[in-house]
Amino acid sequence: MRDTIRFWLGDEYIVLDDVPPAMTALDWLREKRGRTGTKEGCNEGDCGACTIITVRRNTSATGTEDLAWSAVNACIQFLPMLDGAQVYTVEDLRAPSGALHPVQTAMVEQHGSQCGFCTPGFVMSMVAFRKRAETKNGPVTDTDIDDALAGNLCRCTGYAPIIRAMRQALNAGPDRFDAETAKIIRRLAEMESGAGVSISTDAGRLTIPASTDELAATLHADPAARIVAGATDVGLWVTKLGRTLTHIVFIGRIPELRHIETTAEGVTIGAAITWSEAEAPLCAIQPEMRDTFRRVAACPVRNSATLCGNIANGSPIGDGPPLLIAANAELLLRKGDQKRRISLEKFFIEYGVQDRAPDEFIEAVFVPAPKEGTLFRGYKISKRFDQDISAVMAGFSLTLRDGCIRTARLAFGGMAAIPKRAAAAEAALTGRPWDEAALAAARDAISQDFTPLSDLRASAWYRLEVARNLLTRFHAETAGPEPVRLSVRTSCEETLHV
Amino acid sequence: MSDPDSPFDLGAGMAGLSTEVIDGTEAETSALNARPAPQNAPLKLVKGGASQPLRHESGVLHVSGTAAYIDDLPEPKGLLHLAPGLSTKASARILSMDLEAVRAAPGIVLVLTADDIPGHNDVSPVGKHDEPLLATDTVSYYGQMIFAVVAETRAQARAAVRLAKIIYEDLPAVLDVAQARAAGGELVWRSLTLSRGDAPAALPKAPRRVSGSLSVGGQEHFYLEGQAAMAMPGEDGEMRVWSSTQHPTETQLMVTHVLDCPGALVTVEVRRMGGGFGGKETQANGPACLTALAASITGRAAKLRLDRDDDMTITGKRHDFVIDYDVGFDDEGRIHAVDMVLAARCGWSADLSGPVTDRALFHADNAYYYPDVRLRSEPLKTNTQSNTAYRGFGGPQGIVGAERLIEEIAYATGLDPLDVRLRNAYESGTTRDLTPYHMNVEDSIAADLMKTLAEDCDYRKRREDIRAFNAKSRFIRRGIALTPVKFGIAFTATHYNQAGALVHIYTDGSVQVNHGGCEMGQGLHTKMVQIVMREFALEADRVRITATNTGKVPNTSATAASSGADLNGMAVLDAVTKIKDRLIMFAAEHWSVTEKEIAFTPDGVKAGDTLIPFPDLIKAAYFARISLSSNGFYKTPKIHWNPDTGRGRPFLYFAYGAACSEVAVDTLTGEMQIERVDILHDAGQSLNPAIDIGQVEGAFVQGAGWLTTEELVWDAAGRLRTHAPSTYKIPGCSDRPRIFNVRLLENAPNREDSIFRSKAVGEPPFVHGLSVLHAISDALASLNHYRTCPRLDAPATPETILRCADRLRKTAEAHAAPGTA
């Protein structure tokens, strides 16, 4: 095992041996490295002022070597999570000559900054998006841009000039990094030793296992150790709740957990696969998940957060579980050498309690391919369209045979203390044609299934009403002719008259 | 027009101005001609000078991460860090406070309580002495600062705060307008009444009459840079404070109160803020005072940067209002009489609630003439954050009241709300031009703006199309609304309407300019640079703006009330003019020409046929012992206001605009989307059209956010539950309008003698967000076939929208049911 973490920060090779495991990348950058261009706006991954870029090798998809440029929130990345990455902050963008990066030029020319505090974060998200857009098939839509920038809040500009700048930058020439791809790949390759990391400091212990065997052994030896994948939830325990984590086990780089396997039966998503990485394989088997995928969280969060982490934390308002429960997903768990497989819905026992032993960990989630004749939808309802926590999250799946509903899986988040299926509503539907009468029966039955809470996001009345109305939307979309959703932005519709 | 290397290139069509227009306008209308200006006009103006677009002076620094905010400044040796300890009760007596564990925590240097304050434990910005810096025996809201930890690191300070053991005895708490009224309605400031005619008598005589009540929510500023300050002690009691403040002079004054020292010992500086929006007008004082106190006691520099949750929990916000209204009108939609009470949740102390609620009254007419009117304010004391300045300063809330009246009348009469608006707009030069505060509206262009915009964006046709769409669409409904704004410009506290500036020219011909205003992103510093550029015909790189500093320009007013460019621009112009006069006199003598033959041009200074490079002129002037430095001063003319009589001219002029929004609403979920927005805004002869368009776009989105997704939620214990961006939702990128057309009114110089005939632009366009609320209302009204006013309150969150939809659907069903009327 190594007793250091190492990564490239711009053109500097960083090796650290005395790392407080829960020190955030942001604090380290600002306080230890004087990189004050990266700002703290909220310290909870919601405003994007701290956005930095991590670059890693991306060899899984096609076998061809390329680089994955990811915008991430430095405020809730623990520093050790940067191990093995090429990291860039806003200070790295200008060429050695001092020339601005094309994104920076566009932001200046389009008046994309007013107070300037959110600007470095925007610029980093825009640089990362420009890299991703290079590999996209087809034109970049305004919806793509909205999605890429959903994790960056600006209070001054109203976003219009930033979109103009993004458009300009997409059409601009190469940046300083285009000529450095080979160098970056070499750097990343040189850091891949295959060895795990173990560091002990006064502030706590850090383990980065190199395999699931090492992970199992680590947890067996210290069941109190805290598993961290993307830290988009655990990060807030530190930055907001002031909790001390004595032993962090970072699982993000374990090869077996970085695995995605698609077969005729379905797709298996490893525990270290982020939401961003899971999108393509999951939506390949169930395209109806795509709309909700985007709304789970903004890009920098999806680039860090894992699908399985969203399950493991047991939150009643996580967006993944209702979607996956509706899809009849299964969870693969391991404890020591013992492996087991359970239905995902059984994992959630009650608020704060899941079917997982302290030294047990999730290896993967398996999502079966939908049977023929399956009607599926995922609906997320929140106060704001992007980067918000659900008031109600719904995953609906009906299988029809001969015009009748054979099975119904109606799963909800935000309606109970755990992600939960609406048993009475499902029973009301089963065996009937998917018609207005069935819909009415299911709508009525929902109130037997749930007694939701009122909180800052929505009242009990709203949650129940929306749960019913989402059944109506589901029916209208799958059995009726009417489109029932607000349109999405499809092209550059914005015009400017001055 | 497109020189990619030019700092003022804006792309096609952005300039929209010609220098000829500017010169002609000025020659015809400007009283500035009274000063000895070069008479051989029309002059060639320097590119990027005032009245032309120019990029933000810090744009390159912003995008490079090198623009320094308080927390980015180099840290002095031995810097200490603070974290505040907050009340966990809305209203309580402190029985005991055990801070031993806090003091014993690692890295703790000092724990500050009220007992450590050598001067006055008071940061009331209005001299009401109702706002202790640190709570003593009682706490008045959940989040009030009680103590502050001073530690070697910020993490240590934040960790130690949690170790305090405070025992409280609960006292009765009132949390909102209804509870405050029920508890007797204690006020933090006197109530104001504006009246003209006899509204109570006129109301029953009107042919039609509607009364009702609305509520409009508050708003968190959500400046991206939270409150921050750093203090460094100097020799013999001196104190330097860097503060993210909109009001350095007041911050200086508060520090002197707390430290009990003369103002001459305290210097406050701010280069830029990461957003302010009013939230740093008074709310920056607390952090600044705490750091100065820590620095004073320890002799070491000290910094406080609030965590976002602490920031939102501690600081005041936009006032939420409950507005009770009673309006009399006729079948033509003409208003006869209005009686309104505007009650605000002010929080635990007065802060600026008096002037805020006053301004709500000043704008409760928006652009409309009320023949008989009575408007009353109710600034209610509550056990919540002390609400404060926020872009519009109560004005937008008053306008929400006015626009509800219009909507009520429209649904009662069946008229298009736009027609109701047009029929009631002020008509200057007629008997229908007098405001409720007895100021004549001399320049009303609201009706013309509305008509022009309606034409430009095809409002009437689209309204019909939308109704046809709604008739066929079961769940998705669309709506459209066109709303005006008339916004009064000037501080209503008359003495605030003054400003100072300081301009130096160095012997190499470079110019340094300083003034009393603060840069918070609005482009004020850019505009001030442009004034110097225009007057001396210098390029942007020859003019340097420096940090706002109470040691350079003293006794300044807050950068607030949209007044930054109006006041400081004139002060800068005054300073520049003084130097320019000296230079003209010197050059005329030196080159033996008349003063009229001296002209400052982009090519150099012309003295008759001689062309002198600007630096050469300056060098020559220096050797001739001409002073190359001057201060400047300005006070706004004409304005006066007497709150006792409710009469006066509180505003020098009005800024106008109109906005048309179209939305789509999902009536199953209450989700909403802004499809298209068209705005026509009056910035006078804009000082910088690019910056002003940015102000309009940004203000619109912020205003729309206030009325839609931005919801402040307190629990029953008075704890703010929406205290971070995870829970408080300002508009994101995808919330901006699908189609967004913003245009500045052309050829519209300010009729008043403002800086180069521009108009203030910070606050007025915030009101354009109202068009979204009314478009949502229009969409919802379709559920009951446009028969009843939806009475949609704000913020129109998905839940508020769904509740309104539910109510309207039930009304429609009742109406349709057989056997009912």
mmCIF file of C-alpha atoms in Angstrom, chain A residues 27 30-31 36-44 46-47 49 90-91 93-94 100 103-105 107-111 113-120 122-123 142 145-146 149-150 152-161 163-164 236 238-243 294-295 380-389 436 439 443 455-463 465-466 469-470 472-473 476 482-489 493-498, chain B residues 4 9-10 13-14 54-56 58-60 62-69 71-72 154 158 162 219-226 272-275 277 305-309 390-391 472-476 519-522 664-673 675 690-691 693-695 697-699 701-702 709-711 713 721-722 724-743 746 797-799 802-803 806:
data_model
loop_
_atom_site.group_PDB
_atom_site.id
_atom_site.type_symbol
_atom_site.label_atom_id
_atom_site.label_comp_id
_atom_site.label_asym_id
_atom_site.label_seq_id
_atom_site.Cartn_x
_atom_site.Cartn_y
_atom_site.Cartn_z
ATOM 1 C CA ASP A 27 -10.000 24.242 1.531
ATOM 2 C CA ARG A 30 -7.512 28.029 -1.150
ATOM 3 C CA GLU A 31 -5.748 27.683 2.189
ATOM 4 C CA THR A 36 -8.151 31.680 -4.444
ATOM 5 C CA GLY A 37 -9.686 31.774 -7.909
ATOM 6 C CA THR A 38 -11.798 28.827 -6.822
ATOM 7 C CA LYS A 39 -14.522 30.319 -4.622
ATOM 8 C CA GLU A 40 -16.660 29.075 -1.789
ATOM 9 C CA GLY A 41 -20.259 30.057 -2.342
ATOM 10 C CA CYS A 42 -22.212 27.520 -0.341
ATOM 11 C CA ASN A 43 -19.921 24.681 0.765
ATOM 12 C CA GLU A 44 -22.546 22.100 -0.112
ATOM 13 C CA ASP A 46 -25.191 23.578 -4.830
ATOM 14 C CA CYS A 47 -23.864 26.839 -6.274
ATOM 15 C CA ALA A 49 -18.570 28.703 -7.423
ATOM 16 C CA VAL A 90 -9.254 28.458 -13.102
ATOM 17 C CA GLU A 91 -5.635 29.495 -12.626
ATOM 18 C CA LEU A 93 -6.647 28.094 -18.057
ATOM 19 C CA ARG A 94 -4.612 30.953 -19.425
ATOM 20 C CA LEU A 100 -7.127 33.820 -22.311
ATOM 21 C CA VAL A 103 -14.146 30.333 -22.827
ATOM 22 C CA GLN A 104 -12.606 33.194 -20.869
ATOM 23 C CA THR A 105 -12.440 35.372 -23.965
ATOM 24 C CA MET A 107 -17.174 35.466 -21.212
ATOM 25 C CA VAL A 108 -15.388 38.827 -21.320
ATOM 26 C CA GLU A 109 -16.647 39.727 -24.773
ATOM 27 C CA GLN A 110 -20.240 38.728 -24.058
ATOM 28 C CA HIS A 111 -20.371 40.526 -20.683
ATOM 29 C CA SER A 113 -19.521 38.423 -15.639
ATOM 30 C CA GLN A 114 -20.990 41.100 -13.433
ATOM 31 C CA CYS A 115 -19.923 40.660 -9.827
ATOM 32 C CA GLY A 116 -17.531 37.965 -11.000
ATOM 33 C CA PHE A 117 -17.770 35.692 -7.980
ATOM 34 C CA CYS A 118 -19.526 32.828 -9.728
ATOM 35 C CA THR A 119 -17.473 33.367 -12.862
ATOM 36 C CA PRO A 120 -14.498 31.051 -12.259
ATOM 37 C CA PHE A 122 -18.907 28.915 -14.646
ATOM 38 C CA VAL A 123 -15.750 29.100 -16.695
ATOM 39 C CA ASP A 142 -29.540 24.974 -25.578
ATOM 40 C CA ILE A 145 -25.979 23.938 -22.322
ATOM 41 C CA ASP A 146 -28.641 24.332 -19.639
ATOM 42 C CA LEU A 149 -24.507 24.807 -16.415
ATOM 43 C CA ALA A 150 -27.337 23.749 -14.092
ATOM 44 C CA ASN A 152 -23.637 26.945 -11.442
ATOM 45 C CA LEU A 153 -25.740 29.698 -9.930
ATOM 46 C CA CYS A 154 -25.420 33.279 -11.069
ATOM 47 C CA ARG A 155 -27.370 35.978 -9.264
ATOM 48 C CA CYS A 156 -26.387 38.920 -11.480
ATOM 49 C CA THR A 157 -26.693 38.222 -15.174
ATOM 50 C CA GLY A 158 -29.860 36.206 -15.582
ATOM 51 C CA TYR A 159 -27.666 33.748 -17.528
ATOM 52 C CA ALA A 160 -28.407 35.179 -20.979
ATOM 53 C CA PRO A 161 -24.898 36.551 -21.627
ATOM 54 C CA ILE A 163 -25.284 31.318 -22.794
ATOM 55 C CA ARG A 164 -24.121 33.691 -25.516
ATOM 56 C CA LEU A 236 -21.994 17.825 3.795
ATOM 57 C CA VAL A 238 -18.280 17.463 7.329
ATOM 58 C CA THR A 239 -18.845 20.921 5.869
ATOM 59 C CA LYS A 240 -22.282 21.537 7.342
ATOM 60 C CA LEU A 241 -22.792 19.249 10.312
ATOM 61 C CA GLY A 242 -19.237 19.488 11.575
ATOM 62 C CA ARG A 243 -19.001 15.729 11.957
ATOM 63 C CA ARG A 294 -30.870 14.977 -16.018
ATOM 64 C CA ARG A 295 -32.913 16.282 -13.130
ATOM 65 C CA LYS A 380 -39.489 14.199 -10.717
ATOM 66 C CA ILE A 381 -41.345 17.123 -9.169
ATOM 67 C CA SER A 382 -39.416 19.850 -7.361
ATOM 68 C CA LYS A 383 -39.653 23.564 -6.688
ATOM 69 C CA ARG A 384 -36.991 24.311 -9.277
ATOM 70 C CA PHE A 385 -36.514 22.339 -12.468
ATOM 71 C CA ASP A 386 -32.792 21.646 -12.143
ATOM 72 C CA GLN A 387 -30.569 20.865 -9.170
ATOM 73 C CA ASP A 388 -33.297 20.546 -6.600
ATOM 74 C CA ILE A 389 -34.389 17.876 -4.191
ATOM 75 C CA GLU A 436 -59.948 6.046 -17.209
ATOM 76 C CA LEU A 439 -56.836 5.452 -13.409
ATOM 77 C CA ARG A 443 -55.926 7.749 -7.870
ATOM 78 C CA ASP A 455 -41.896 20.290 5.080
ATOM 79 C CA LEU A 456 -40.098 23.153 3.421
ATOM 80 C CA ARG A 457 -40.346 21.504 0.020
ATOM 81 C CA ALA A 458 -44.057 20.789 -0.065
ATOM 82 C CA SER A 459 -47.106 20.155 2.066
ATOM 83 C CA ALA A 460 -48.708 16.771 2.615
ATOM 84 C CA TRP A 461 -51.620 17.979 0.489
ATOM 85 C CA TYR A 462 -49.367 18.835 -2.419
ATOM 86 C CA ARG A 463 -47.471 15.560 -2.258
ATOM 87 C CA GLU A 465 -52.283 15.552 -4.953
ATOM 88 C CA VAL A 466 -49.213 15.390 -7.161
ATOM 89 C CA ASN A 469 -51.857 13.677 -10.746
ATOM 90 C CA LEU A 470 -48.700 11.936 -11.857
ATOM 91 C CA THR A 472 -53.041 10.981 -14.565
ATOM 92 C CA ARG A 473 -50.009 12.237 -16.472
ATOM 93 C CA ALA A 476 -52.372 10.553 -20.573
ATOM 94 C CA GLU A 482 -52.016 14.343 -25.195
ATOM 95 C CA PRO A 483 -48.474 15.468 -24.423
ATOM 96 C CA VAL A 484 -48.551 16.566 -20.809
ATOM 97 C CA ARG A 485 -45.198 18.017 -20.213
ATOM 98 C CA LEU A 486 -43.699 21.431 -20.503
ATOM 99 C CA SER A 487 -41.575 21.576 -23.580
ATOM 100 C CA VAL A 488 -37.837 21.242 -23.432
ATOM 101 C CA ARG A 489 -35.523 23.646 -25.126
ATOM 102 C CA GLU A 493 -34.047 29.807 -29.837
ATOM 103 C CA GLU A 494 -32.720 32.800 -28.062
ATOM 104 C CA THR A 495 -32.655 35.992 -30.027
ATOM 105 C CA LEU A 496 -31.322 39.336 -29.053
ATOM 106 C CA HIS A 497 -32.671 42.594 -30.309
ATOM 107 C CA VAL A 498 -30.881 45.696 -29.257
ATOM 108 C CA PRO B 4 -11.961 41.136 -31.716
ATOM 109 C CA ASP B 9 -16.449 45.317 -29.136
ATOM 110 C CA LEU B 10 -19.912 44.000 -28.487
ATOM 111 C CA GLY B 13 -26.110 45.870 -33.089
ATOM 112 C CA MET B 14 -25.090 46.197 -29.484
ATOM 113 C CA LEU B 54 -17.495 49.025 -22.780
ATOM 114 C CA ARG B 55 -16.594 45.766 -21.141
ATOM 115 C CA HIS B 56 -16.602 45.440 -17.368
ATOM 116 C CA SER B 58 -12.716 43.658 -14.084
ATOM 117 C CA GLY B 59 -13.965 41.238 -16.725
ATOM 118 C CA VAL B 60 -10.559 39.711 -17.456
ATOM 119 C CA HIS B 62 -13.208 37.751 -13.125
ATOM 120 C CA VAL B 63 -12.683 35.052 -15.736
ATOM 121 C CA SER B 64 -9.109 34.455 -14.613
ATOM 122 C CA GLY B 65 -9.925 34.059 -10.935
ATOM 123 C CA THR B 66 -7.648 36.970 -10.085
ATOM 124 C CA ALA B 67 -10.316 39.471 -9.058
ATOM 125 C CA ALA B 68 -9.822 39.555 -5.298
ATOM 126 C CA TYR B 69 -12.735 39.457 -2.865
ATOM 127 C CA ASP B 71 -11.394 36.215 1.513
ATOM 128 C CA ASP B 72 -8.910 36.196 -1.368
ATOM 129 C CA ARG B 154 -11.555 29.104 10.555
ATOM 130 C CA ARG B 158 -16.511 26.909 13.482
ATOM 131 C CA ARG B 162 -20.912 24.132 18.589
ATOM 132 C CA GLN B 219 -36.434 37.090 -0.777
ATOM 133 C CA GLU B 220 -32.947 36.067 0.207
ATOM 134 C CA HIS B 221 -30.314 38.154 -1.551
ATOM 135 C CA PHE B 222 -28.120 35.188 -2.286
ATOM 136 C CA TYR B 223 -25.118 37.288 -3.218
ATOM 137 C CA LEU B 224 -22.645 34.599 -4.285
ATOM 138 C CA GLU B 225 -19.964 36.035 -2.011
ATOM 139 C CA GLY B 226 -21.232 35.796 1.549
ATOM 140 C CA ARG B 272 -15.571 44.853 -5.089
ATOM 141 C CA MET B 273 -18.330 42.703 -3.720
ATOM 142 C CA GLY B 274 -19.418 39.349 -5.058
ATOM 143 C CA GLY B 275 -22.940 40.698 -5.310
ATOM 144 C CA PHE B 277 -28.424 43.603 -4.080
ATOM 145 C CA ARG B 305 -16.329 35.036 6.408
ATOM 146 C CA LEU B 306 -19.756 33.697 7.210
ATOM 147 C CA ASP B 307 -20.654 30.184 6.216
ATOM 148 C CA ARG B 308 -23.591 30.290 3.806
ATOM 149 C CA ASP B 309 -26.034 28.740 6.266
ATOM 150 C CA TYR B 390 -33.169 44.488 -1.324
ATOM 151 C CA ARG B 391 -33.158 45.766 -4.916
ATOM 152 C CA LYS B 472 -58.107 22.629 -26.408
ATOM 153 C CA SER B 473 -55.419 21.747 -23.908
ATOM 154 C CA ARG B 474 -56.531 19.702 -20.943
ATOM 155 C CA PHE B 475 -53.543 20.000 -18.628
ATOM 156 C CA ILE B 476 -50.988 22.433 -20.027
ATOM 157 C CA GLU B 519 -18.733 48.003 -7.174
ATOM 158 C CA MET B 520 -20.899 44.945 -6.619
ATOM 159 C CA GLY B 521 -21.090 43.765 -10.197
ATOM 160 C CA GLN B 522 -23.416 46.441 -11.524
ATOM 161 C CA ALA B 664 -46.748 27.524 -19.794
ATOM 162 C CA VAL B 665 -48.182 25.920 -16.671
ATOM 163 C CA ASP B 666 -48.652 22.224 -15.978
ATOM 164 C CA THR B 667 -51.920 22.218 -14.056
ATOM 165 C CA LEU B 668 -51.307 18.658 -12.826
ATOM 166 C CA THR B 669 -48.170 19.562 -10.900
ATOM 167 C CA GLY B 670 -48.007 23.345 -10.776
ATOM 168 C CA GLU B 671 -44.717 23.343 -12.665
ATOM 169 C CA MET B 672 -44.161 26.412 -14.775
ATOM 170 C CA GLN B 673 -41.916 27.482 -17.579
ATOM 171 C CA GLU B 675 -41.574 30.630 -22.726
ATOM 172 C CA ALA B 690 -24.109 46.715 -22.745
ATOM 173 C CA ILE B 691 -23.988 46.998 -18.978
ATOM 174 C CA ILE B 693 -28.881 45.439 -20.853
ATOM 175 C CA GLY B 694 -27.054 43.139 -18.453
ATOM 176 C CA GLN B 695 -28.759 44.899 -15.564
ATOM 177 C CA GLU B 697 -31.677 40.809 -18.026
ATOM 178 C CA GLY B 698 -30.318 40.011 -14.577
ATOM 179 C CA ALA B 699 -32.949 42.035 -12.755
ATOM 180 C CA VAL B 701 -34.572 36.875 -13.800
ATOM 181 C CA GLN B 702 -34.053 37.886 -10.170
ATOM 182 C CA THR B 709 -39.314 29.509 -6.958
ATOM 183 C CA GLU B 710 -37.781 31.574 -4.190
ATOM 184 C CA GLU B 711 -39.658 30.604 -1.073
ATOM 185 C CA VAL B 713 -39.885 28.858 4.958
ATOM 186 C CA ARG B 721 -35.554 26.150 7.088
ATOM 187 C CA THR B 722 -34.438 27.486 3.738
ATOM 188 C CA ALA B 724 -28.767 27.320 1.810
ATOM 189 C CA PRO B 725 -29.050 26.823 -1.947
ATOM 190 C CA SER B 726 -30.066 23.206 -1.367
ATOM 191 C CA THR B 727 -33.300 24.437 0.140
ATOM 192 C CA TYR B 728 -33.696 27.983 -1.196
ATOM 193 C CA LYS B 729 -34.043 27.950 -4.952
ATOM 194 C CA ILE B 730 -32.915 30.977 -6.918
ATOM 195 C CA PRO B 731 -33.376 30.697 -10.690
ATOM 196 C CA GLY B 732 -30.974 28.372 -12.429
ATOM 197 C CA CYS B 733 -29.768 28.520 -15.979
ATOM 198 C CA SER B 734 -32.734 26.615 -17.383
ATOM 199 C CA ASP B 735 -35.214 28.901 -15.634
ATOM 200 C CA ARG B 736 -34.301 31.829 -17.856
ATOM 201 C CA PRO B 737 -36.872 32.594 -20.534
ATOM 202 C CA ARG B 738 -36.832 30.353 -23.594
ATOM 203 C CA ILE B 739 -36.900 33.447 -25.750
ATOM 204 C CA PHE B 740 -35.551 36.612 -24.170
ATOM 205 C CA ASN B 741 -35.638 39.929 -26.022
ATOM 206 C CA VAL B 742 -34.382 42.953 -24.147
ATOM 207 C CA ARG B 743 -34.282 46.379 -25.690
ATOM 208 C CA GLU B 746 -33.854 54.700 -27.888
ATOM 209 C CA THR B 797 -44.212 27.908 -6.376
ATOM 210 C CA PRO B 798 -45.553 24.739 -7.984
ATOM 211 C CA GLU B 799 -47.574 24.175 -4.832
ATOM 212 C CA LEU B 802 -51.504 23.895 -7.943
ATOM 213 C CA ARG B 803 -53.565 25.175 -5.012
ATOM 214 C CA ASP B 806 -57.458 23.401 -7.639
#
